[in-house]
């Protein structure tokens, strides 16, 4: 049983590769922008709660660090 030799792809010109790369980057950018918009619409009403929770977590972390540092230094 012989193994088939892999076919070699034809060399694609650099200008076509550049054009394809730009198309892919453009489509990805548009896709990410649309996704971010939908995410903003979905999370918009809850954004205040999310930001408040994030701020509380950061402040709690800072409080714990301050308390540990206070008792270590005394």
mmCIF file of N, CA, C and O in Angstrom:
data_model
loop_
_atom_site.group_PDB
_atom_site.id
_atom_site.type_symbol
_atom_site.label_atom_id
_atom_site.label_comp_id
_atom_site.label_asym_id
_atom_site.label_seq_id
_atom_site.Cartn_x
_atom_site.Cartn_y
_atom_site.Cartn_z
ATOM 1 N N UNK A 1 0.837 -1.174 0.000
ATOM 2 C CA UNK A 1 0.000 0.000 0.000
ATOM 3 C C UNK A 1 0.886 1.243 0.000
ATOM 4 O O UNK A 1 1.724 1.401 0.879
ATOM 5 N N UNK A 2 0.726 2.066 -0.972
ATOM 6 C CA UNK A 2 1.588 3.245 -1.061
ATOM 7 C C UNK A 2 0.840 4.474 -0.566
ATOM 8 O O UNK A 2 -0.369 4.607 -0.757
ATOM 9 N N UNK A 3 1.572 5.334 0.064
ATOM 10 C CA UNK A 3 0.989 6.580 0.554
ATOM 11 C C UNK A 3 1.002 7.609 -0.562
ATOM 12 O O UNK A 3 1.971 7.716 -1.309
ATOM 13 N N UNK A 4 -0.089 8.312 -0.688
ATOM 14 C CA UNK A 4 -0.175 9.333 -1.726
ATOM 15 C C UNK A 4 0.727 10.507 -1.353
ATOM 16 O O UNK A 4 0.785 10.915 -0.194
ATOM 17 N N UNK A 5 1.413 11.021 -2.316
ATOM 18 C CA UNK A 5 2.256 12.182 -2.054
ATOM 19 C C UNK A 5 1.369 13.418 -1.970
ATOM 20 O O UNK A 5 0.422 13.570 -2.747
ATOM 21 N N UNK A 6 1.631 14.296 -1.003
ATOM 22 C CA UNK A 6 0.788 15.480 -0.871
ATOM 23 C C UNK A 6 0.929 16.396 -2.079
ATOM 24 O O UNK A 6 2.015 16.552 -2.641
ATOM 25 N N UNK A 7 -0.195 16.974 -2.491
ATOM 26 C CA UNK A 7 -0.159 17.900 -3.615
ATOM 27 C C UNK A 7 0.438 19.224 -3.168
ATOM 28 O O UNK A 7 0.177 19.700 -2.077
ATOM 29 N N UNK A 8 1.249 19.795 -4.006
ATOM 30 C CA UNK A 8 1.830 21.102 -3.707
ATOM 31 C C UNK A 8 0.877 22.174 -4.200
ATOM 32 O O UNK A 8 0.355 22.102 -5.316
ATOM 33 N N UNK A 9 0.644 23.145 -3.357
ATOM 34 C CA UNK A 9 -0.231 24.243 -3.735
ATOM 35 C C UNK A 9 0.522 25.207 -4.644
ATOM 36 O O UNK A 9 1.719 25.417 -4.500
ATOM 37 N N UNK A 10 -0.198 25.778 -5.544
ATOM 38 C CA UNK A 10 0.417 26.768 -6.432
ATOM 39 C C UNK A 10 0.789 28.002 -5.614
ATOM 40 O O UNK A 10 0.113 28.351 -4.655
ATOM 41 N N UNK A 11 1.870 28.606 -5.976
ATOM 42 C CA UNK A 11 2.280 29.821 -5.278
ATOM 43 C C UNK A 11 1.270 30.925 -5.546
ATOM 44 O O UNK A 11 0.951 31.239 -6.691
ATOM 45 N N UNK A 12 0.760 31.503 -4.471
ATOM 46 C CA UNK A 12 -0.213 32.584 -4.593
ATOM 47 C C UNK A 12 0.561 33.899 -4.634
ATOM 48 O O UNK A 12 1.433 34.131 -3.797
ATOM 49 N N UNK A 13 0.263 34.751 -5.595
ATOM 50 C CA UNK A 13 0.990 36.029 -5.697
ATOM 51 C C UNK A 13 0.805 36.881 -4.429
ATOM 52 O O UNK A 13 -0.217 36.821 -3.754
ATOM 53 N N UNK A 14 1.818 37.675 -4.147
ATOM 54 C CA UNK A 14 1.804 38.505 -2.946
ATOM 55 C C UNK A 14 0.653 39.517 -2.946
ATOM 56 O O UNK A 14 0.070 39.792 -1.905
ATOM 57 N N UNK A 15 0.323 40.059 -4.115
ATOM 58 C CA UNK A 15 -0.751 41.053 -4.160
ATOM 59 C C UNK A 15 -2.103 40.426 -3.809
ATOM 60 O O UNK A 15 -2.929 41.045 -3.156
ATOM 61 N N UNK A 16 -2.308 39.166 -4.188
ATOM 62 C CA UNK A 16 -3.566 38.476 -3.836
ATOM 63 C C UNK A 16 -3.587 38.194 -2.340
ATOM 64 O O UNK A 16 -4.617 38.354 -1.685
ATOM 65 N N UNK A 17 -2.450 37.769 -1.803
ATOM 66 C CA UNK A 17 -2.380 37.516 -0.355
ATOM 67 C C UNK A 17 -2.634 38.791 0.435
ATOM 68 O O UNK A 17 -3.351 38.772 1.450
ATOM 69 N N UNK A 18 -2.076 39.894 -0.019
ATOM 70 C CA UNK A 18 -2.290 41.174 0.656
ATOM 71 C C UNK A 18 -3.763 41.565 0.593
ATOM 72 O O UNK A 18 -4.346 41.992 1.594
ATOM 73 N N UNK A 19 -4.374 41.391 -0.564
ATOM 74 C CA UNK A 19 -5.786 41.725 -0.723
ATOM 75 C C UNK A 19 -6.660 40.849 0.169
ATOM 76 O O UNK A 19 -7.572 41.332 0.849
ATOM 77 N N UNK A 20 -6.377 39.538 0.205
ATOM 78 C CA UNK A 20 -7.136 38.629 1.059
ATOM 79 C C UNK A 20 -6.960 38.969 2.537
ATOM 80 O O UNK A 20 -7.913 38.927 3.324
ATOM 81 N N UNK A 21 -5.726 39.305 2.910
ATOM 82 C CA UNK A 21 -5.456 39.670 4.302
ATOM 83 C C UNK A 21 -6.251 40.912 4.691
ATOM 84 O O UNK A 21 -6.846 40.970 5.764
ATOM 85 N N UNK A 22 -6.307 41.898 3.802
ATOM 86 C CA UNK A 22 -7.070 43.120 4.091
ATOM 87 C C UNK A 22 -8.563 42.835 4.189
ATOM 88 O O UNK A 22 -9.262 43.392 5.029
ATOM 89 N N UNK A 23 -9.069 41.950 3.332
ATOM 90 C CA UNK A 23 -10.488 41.589 3.383
ATOM 91 C C UNK A 23 -10.808 40.894 4.707
ATOM 92 O O UNK A 23 -11.813 41.203 5.357
ATOM 93 N N UNK A 24 -9.955 39.956 5.102
ATOM 94 C CA UNK A 24 -10.190 39.230 6.353
ATOM 95 C C UNK A 24 -10.131 40.181 7.540
ATOM 96 O O UNK A 24 -10.983 40.130 8.444
ATOM 97 N N UNK A 25 -9.155 41.073 7.571
ATOM 98 C CA UNK A 25 -9.050 42.041 8.671
ATOM 99 C C UNK A 25 -10.268 42.952 8.697
ATOM 100 O O UNK A 25 -10.827 43.240 9.760
ATOM 101 N N UNK A 26 -10.735 43.392 7.527
ATOM 102 C CA UNK A 26 -11.927 44.234 7.456
ATOM 103 C C UNK A 26 -13.164 43.511 7.962
ATOM 104 O O UNK A 26 -13.948 44.060 8.738
ATOM 105 N N UNK A 27 -13.344 42.261 7.539
ATOM 106 C CA UNK A 27 -14.503 41.489 7.994
ATOM 107 C C UNK A 27 -14.444 41.215 9.495
ATOM 108 O O UNK A 27 -15.471 41.280 10.184
ATOM 109 N N UNK A 28 -13.267 40.908 10.001
ATOM 110 C CA UNK A 28 -13.121 40.694 11.438
ATOM 111 C C UNK A 28 -13.418 41.965 12.230
ATOM 112 O O UNK A 28 -14.074 41.924 13.273
ATOM 113 N N UNK A 29 -12.965 43.100 11.717
ATOM 114 C CA UNK A 29 -13.224 44.374 12.389
ATOM 115 C C UNK A 29 -14.726 44.666 12.426
ATOM 116 O O UNK A 29 -15.270 45.051 13.464
ATOM 117 N N UNK A 30 -15.388 44.462 11.305
ATOM 118 C CA UNK A 30 -16.837 44.685 11.254
ATOM 119 C C UNK A 30 -17.555 43.716 12.194
ATOM 120 O O UNK A 30 -18.459 44.110 12.943
ATOM 121 N N UNK A 31 -17.148 42.460 12.182
ATOM 122 C CA UNK A 31 -17.760 41.468 13.068
ATOM 123 C C UNK A 31 -17.579 41.805 14.538
ATOM 124 O O UNK A 31 -18.509 41.684 15.338
ATOM 125 N N UNK A 32 -16.381 42.237 14.905
ATOM 126 C CA UNK A 32 -16.128 42.613 16.299
ATOM 127 C C UNK A 32 -16.910 43.857 16.696
ATOM 128 O O UNK A 32 -17.409 43.951 17.827
ATOM 129 N N UNK A 33 -17.041 44.809 15.784
ATOM 130 C CA UNK A 33 -17.805 46.022 16.083
ATOM 131 C C UNK A 33 -19.288 45.700 16.287
ATOM 132 O O UNK A 33 -19.929 46.197 17.220
ATOM 133 N N UNK A 34 -19.837 44.836 15.425
ATOM 134 C CA UNK A 34 -21.242 44.443 15.571
ATOM 135 C C UNK A 34 -21.441 43.666 16.867
ATOM 136 O O UNK A 34 -22.408 43.887 17.606
ATOM 137 N N UNK A 35 -20.514 42.772 17.185
ATOM 138 C CA UNK A 35 -20.607 42.006 18.435
ATOM 139 C C UNK A 35 -20.539 42.922 19.652
ATOM 140 O O UNK A 35 -21.282 42.734 20.623
ATOM 141 N N UNK A 36 -19.660 43.897 19.608
ATOM 142 C CA UNK A 36 -19.558 44.843 20.722
ATOM 143 C C UNK A 36 -20.835 45.660 20.863
ATOM 144 O O UNK A 36 -21.289 45.935 21.984
ATOM 145 N N UNK A 37 -21.436 46.028 19.739
ATOM 146 C CA UNK A 37 -22.701 46.755 19.791
ATOM 147 C C UNK A 37 -23.810 45.931 20.414
ATOM 148 O O UNK A 37 -24.561 46.405 21.274
ATOM 149 N N UNK A 38 -23.938 44.676 19.988
ATOM 150 C CA UNK A 38 -24.961 43.809 20.571
ATOM 151 C C UNK A 38 -24.703 43.571 22.053
ATOM 152 O O UNK A 38 -25.632 43.536 22.866
ATOM 153 N N UNK A 39 -23.446 43.386 22.419
ATOM 154 C CA UNK A 39 -23.112 43.200 23.829
ATOM 155 C C UNK A 39 -23.474 44.438 24.625
ATOM 156 O O UNK A 39 -23.991 44.341 25.748
ATOM 157 N N UNK A 40 -23.243 45.619 24.061
ATOM 158 C CA UNK A 40 -23.617 46.857 24.733
ATOM 159 C C UNK A 40 -25.121 46.984 24.898
ATOM 160 O O UNK A 40 -25.614 47.441 25.930
ATOM 161 N N UNK A 41 -25.876 46.558 23.885
ATOM 162 C CA UNK A 41 -27.336 46.608 23.979
ATOM 163 C C UNK A 41 -27.842 45.638 25.039
ATOM 164 O O UNK A 41 -28.729 45.959 25.837
ATOM 165 N N UNK A 42 -27.258 44.451 25.075
ATOM 166 C CA UNK A 42 -27.702 43.439 26.038
ATOM 167 C C UNK A 42 -27.310 43.818 27.459
ATOM 168 O O UNK A 42 -28.105 43.690 28.395
ATOM 169 N N UNK A 43 -26.073 44.289 27.645
ATOM 170 C CA UNK A 43 -25.581 44.589 28.989
ATOM 171 C C UNK A 43 -25.853 46.020 29.425
ATOM 172 O O UNK A 43 -25.587 46.368 30.572
ATOM 173 N N UNK A 44 -26.372 46.860 28.530
ATOM 174 C CA UNK A 44 -26.621 48.263 28.851
ATOM 175 C C UNK A 44 -27.410 48.489 30.123
ATOM 176 O O UNK A 44 -26.996 49.255 31.004
ATOM 177 N N UNK A 45 -28.562 47.830 30.276
ATOM 178 C CA UNK A 45 -29.356 48.054 31.491
ATOM 179 C C UNK A 45 -28.673 47.587 32.773
ATOM 180 O O UNK A 45 -28.986 48.062 33.861
ATOM 181 N N UNK A 46 -27.729 46.675 32.658
ATOM 182 C CA UNK A 46 -27.069 46.112 33.838
ATOM 183 C C UNK A 46 -25.684 46.699 34.071
ATOM 184 O O UNK A 46 -24.984 46.284 34.989
ATOM 185 N N UNK A 47 -25.281 47.647 33.234
ATOM 186 C CA UNK A 47 -23.922 48.174 33.300
ATOM 187 C C UNK A 47 -23.625 48.840 34.640
ATOM 188 O O UNK A 47 -22.523 48.710 35.166
ATOM 189 N N UNK A 48 -24.582 49.564 35.205
ATOM 190 C CA UNK A 48 -24.366 50.207 36.496
ATOM 191 C C UNK A 48 -24.077 49.196 37.585
ATOM 192 O O UNK A 48 -23.170 49.380 38.407
ATOM 193 N N UNK A 49 -24.819 48.100 37.577
ATOM 194 C CA UNK A 49 -24.601 47.047 38.585
ATOM 195 C C UNK A 49 -23.238 46.394 38.394
ATOM 196 O O UNK A 49 -22.542 46.102 39.376
ATOM 197 N N UNK A 50 -22.870 46.164 37.140
ATOM 198 C CA UNK A 50 -21.579 45.531 36.859
ATOM 199 C C UNK A 50 -20.437 46.435 37.308
ATOM 200 O O UNK A 50 -19.484 45.981 37.954
ATOM 201 N N UNK A 51 -20.517 47.732 36.984
ATOM 202 C CA UNK A 51 -19.455 48.663 37.378
ATOM 203 C C UNK A 51 -19.406 48.838 38.892
ATOM 204 O O UNK A 51 -18.321 48.934 39.478
ATOM 205 N N UNK A 52 -20.563 48.879 39.539
ATOM 206 C CA UNK A 52 -20.604 49.011 40.995
ATOM 207 C C UNK A 52 -20.005 47.783 41.670
ATOM 208 O O UNK A 52 -19.250 47.907 42.643
ATOM 209 N N UNK A 53 -20.302 46.612 41.151
ATOM 210 C CA UNK A 53 -19.730 45.378 41.691
ATOM 211 C C UNK A 53 -18.216 45.357 41.494
ATOM 212 O O UNK A 53 -17.468 44.973 42.406
ATOM 213 N N UNK A 54 -17.748 45.775 40.321
ATOM 214 C CA UNK A 54 -16.303 45.811 40.067
ATOM 215 C C UNK A 54 -15.613 46.799 41.008
ATOM 216 O O UNK A 54 -14.541 46.501 41.554
ATOM 217 N N UNK A 55 -16.234 47.964 41.217
ATOM 218 C CA UNK A 55 -15.653 48.947 42.138
ATOM 219 C C UNK A 55 -15.625 48.401 43.560
ATOM 220 O O UNK A 55 -14.648 48.602 44.294
ATOM 221 N N UNK A 56 -16.679 47.706 43.970
ATOM 222 C CA UNK A 56 -16.715 47.125 45.320
ATOM 223 C C UNK A 56 -15.628 46.071 45.492
ATOM 224 O O UNK A 56 -14.983 46.004 46.552
ATOM 225 N N UNK A 57 -15.402 45.267 44.461
ATOM 226 C CA UNK A 57 -14.351 44.237 44.545
ATOM 227 C C UNK A 57 -12.979 44.889 44.673
ATOM 228 O O UNK A 57 -12.148 44.474 45.489
ATOM 229 N N UNK A 58 -12.732 45.934 43.893
ATOM 230 C CA UNK A 58 -11.440 46.632 43.953
ATOM 231 C C UNK A 58 -11.249 47.285 45.325
ATOM 232 O O UNK A 58 -10.170 47.194 45.931
ATOM 233 N N UNK A 59 -12.288 47.933 45.843
ATOM 234 C CA UNK A 59 -12.181 48.581 47.150
ATOM 235 C C UNK A 59 -12.011 47.556 48.266
ATOM 236 O O UNK A 59 -11.255 47.788 49.223
ATOM 237 N N UNK A 60 -12.700 46.419 48.170
ATOM 238 C CA UNK A 60 -12.537 45.369 49.177
ATOM 239 C C UNK A 60 -11.121 44.823 49.163
ATOM 240 O O UNK A 60 -10.522 44.604 50.218
ATOM 241 N N UNK A 61 -10.563 44.628 47.957
ATOM 242 C CA UNK A 61 -9.186 44.147 47.834
ATOM 243 C C UNK A 61 -8.215 45.160 48.467
ATOM 244 O O UNK A 61 -7.308 44.776 49.200
ATOM 245 N N UNK A 62 -8.435 46.446 48.195
ATOM 246 C CA UNK A 62 -7.571 47.484 48.769
ATOM 247 C C UNK A 62 -7.704 47.517 50.289
ATOM 248 O O UNK A 62 -6.720 47.713 51.011
ATOM 249 N N UNK A 63 -8.926 47.307 50.813
ATOM 250 C CA UNK A 63 -9.142 47.292 52.257
ATOM 251 C C UNK A 63 -8.417 46.115 52.900
ATOM 252 O O UNK A 63 -7.760 46.272 53.935
ATOM 253 N N UNK A 64 -8.510 44.953 52.296
ATOM 254 C CA UNK A 64 -7.829 43.769 52.842
ATOM 255 C C UNK A 64 -6.324 43.989 52.850
ATOM 256 O O UNK A 64 -5.641 43.696 53.849
ATOM 257 N N UNK A 65 -5.776 44.527 51.769
ATOM 258 C CA UNK A 65 -4.330 44.793 51.716
ATOM 259 C C UNK A 65 -3.934 45.799 52.788
ATOM 260 O O UNK A 65 -2.911 45.633 53.471
ATOM 261 N N UNK A 66 -4.733 46.828 52.981
ATOM 262 C CA UNK A 66 -4.422 47.849 53.990
ATOM 263 C C UNK A 66 -4.466 47.277 55.405
ATOM 264 O O UNK A 66 -3.600 47.573 56.227
ATOM 265 N N UNK A 67 -5.476 46.454 55.682
ATOM 266 C CA UNK A 67 -5.600 45.865 57.023
ATOM 267 C C UNK A 67 -4.444 44.911 57.292
ATOM 268 O O UNK A 67 -3.847 44.939 58.380
ATOM 269 N N UNK A 68 -4.100 44.074 56.322
ATOM 270 C CA UNK A 68 -2.980 43.144 56.504
ATOM 271 C C UNK A 68 -1.691 43.922 56.716
ATOM 272 O O UNK A 68 -0.889 43.604 57.609
ATOM 273 N N UNK A 69 -1.475 44.978 55.939
ATOM 274 C CA UNK A 69 -0.272 45.799 56.092
ATOM 275 C C UNK A 69 -0.247 46.498 57.447
ATOM 276 O O UNK A 69 0.799 46.597 58.087
ATOM 277 N N UNK A 70 -1.415 46.965 57.930
ATOM 278 C CA UNK A 70 -1.487 47.640 59.228
ATOM 279 C C UNK A 70 -1.090 46.681 60.342
ATOM 280 O O UNK A 70 -0.302 47.045 61.225
ATOM 281 N N UNK A 71 -1.627 45.473 60.343
ATOM 282 C CA UNK A 71 -1.320 44.544 61.432
ATOM 283 C C UNK A 71 0.089 43.958 61.311
ATOM 284 O O UNK A 71 0.666 43.552 62.320
ATOM 285 N N UNK A 72 0.645 43.902 60.130
ATOM 286 C CA UNK A 72 2.024 43.419 59.985
ATOM 287 C C UNK A 72 3.021 44.450 60.517
ATOM 288 O O UNK A 72 4.044 44.109 61.072
ATOM 289 N N UNK A 73 2.715 45.727 60.330
ATOM 290 C CA UNK A 73 3.652 46.773 60.730
ATOM 291 C C UNK A 73 3.581 47.078 62.221
ATOM 292 O O UNK A 73 4.481 47.690 62.774
ATOM 293 N N UNK A 74 2.513 46.654 62.893
ATOM 294 C CA UNK A 74 2.409 46.982 64.324
ATOM 295 C C UNK A 74 2.971 45.905 65.218
ATOM 296 O O UNK A 74 3.396 44.886 64.886
#
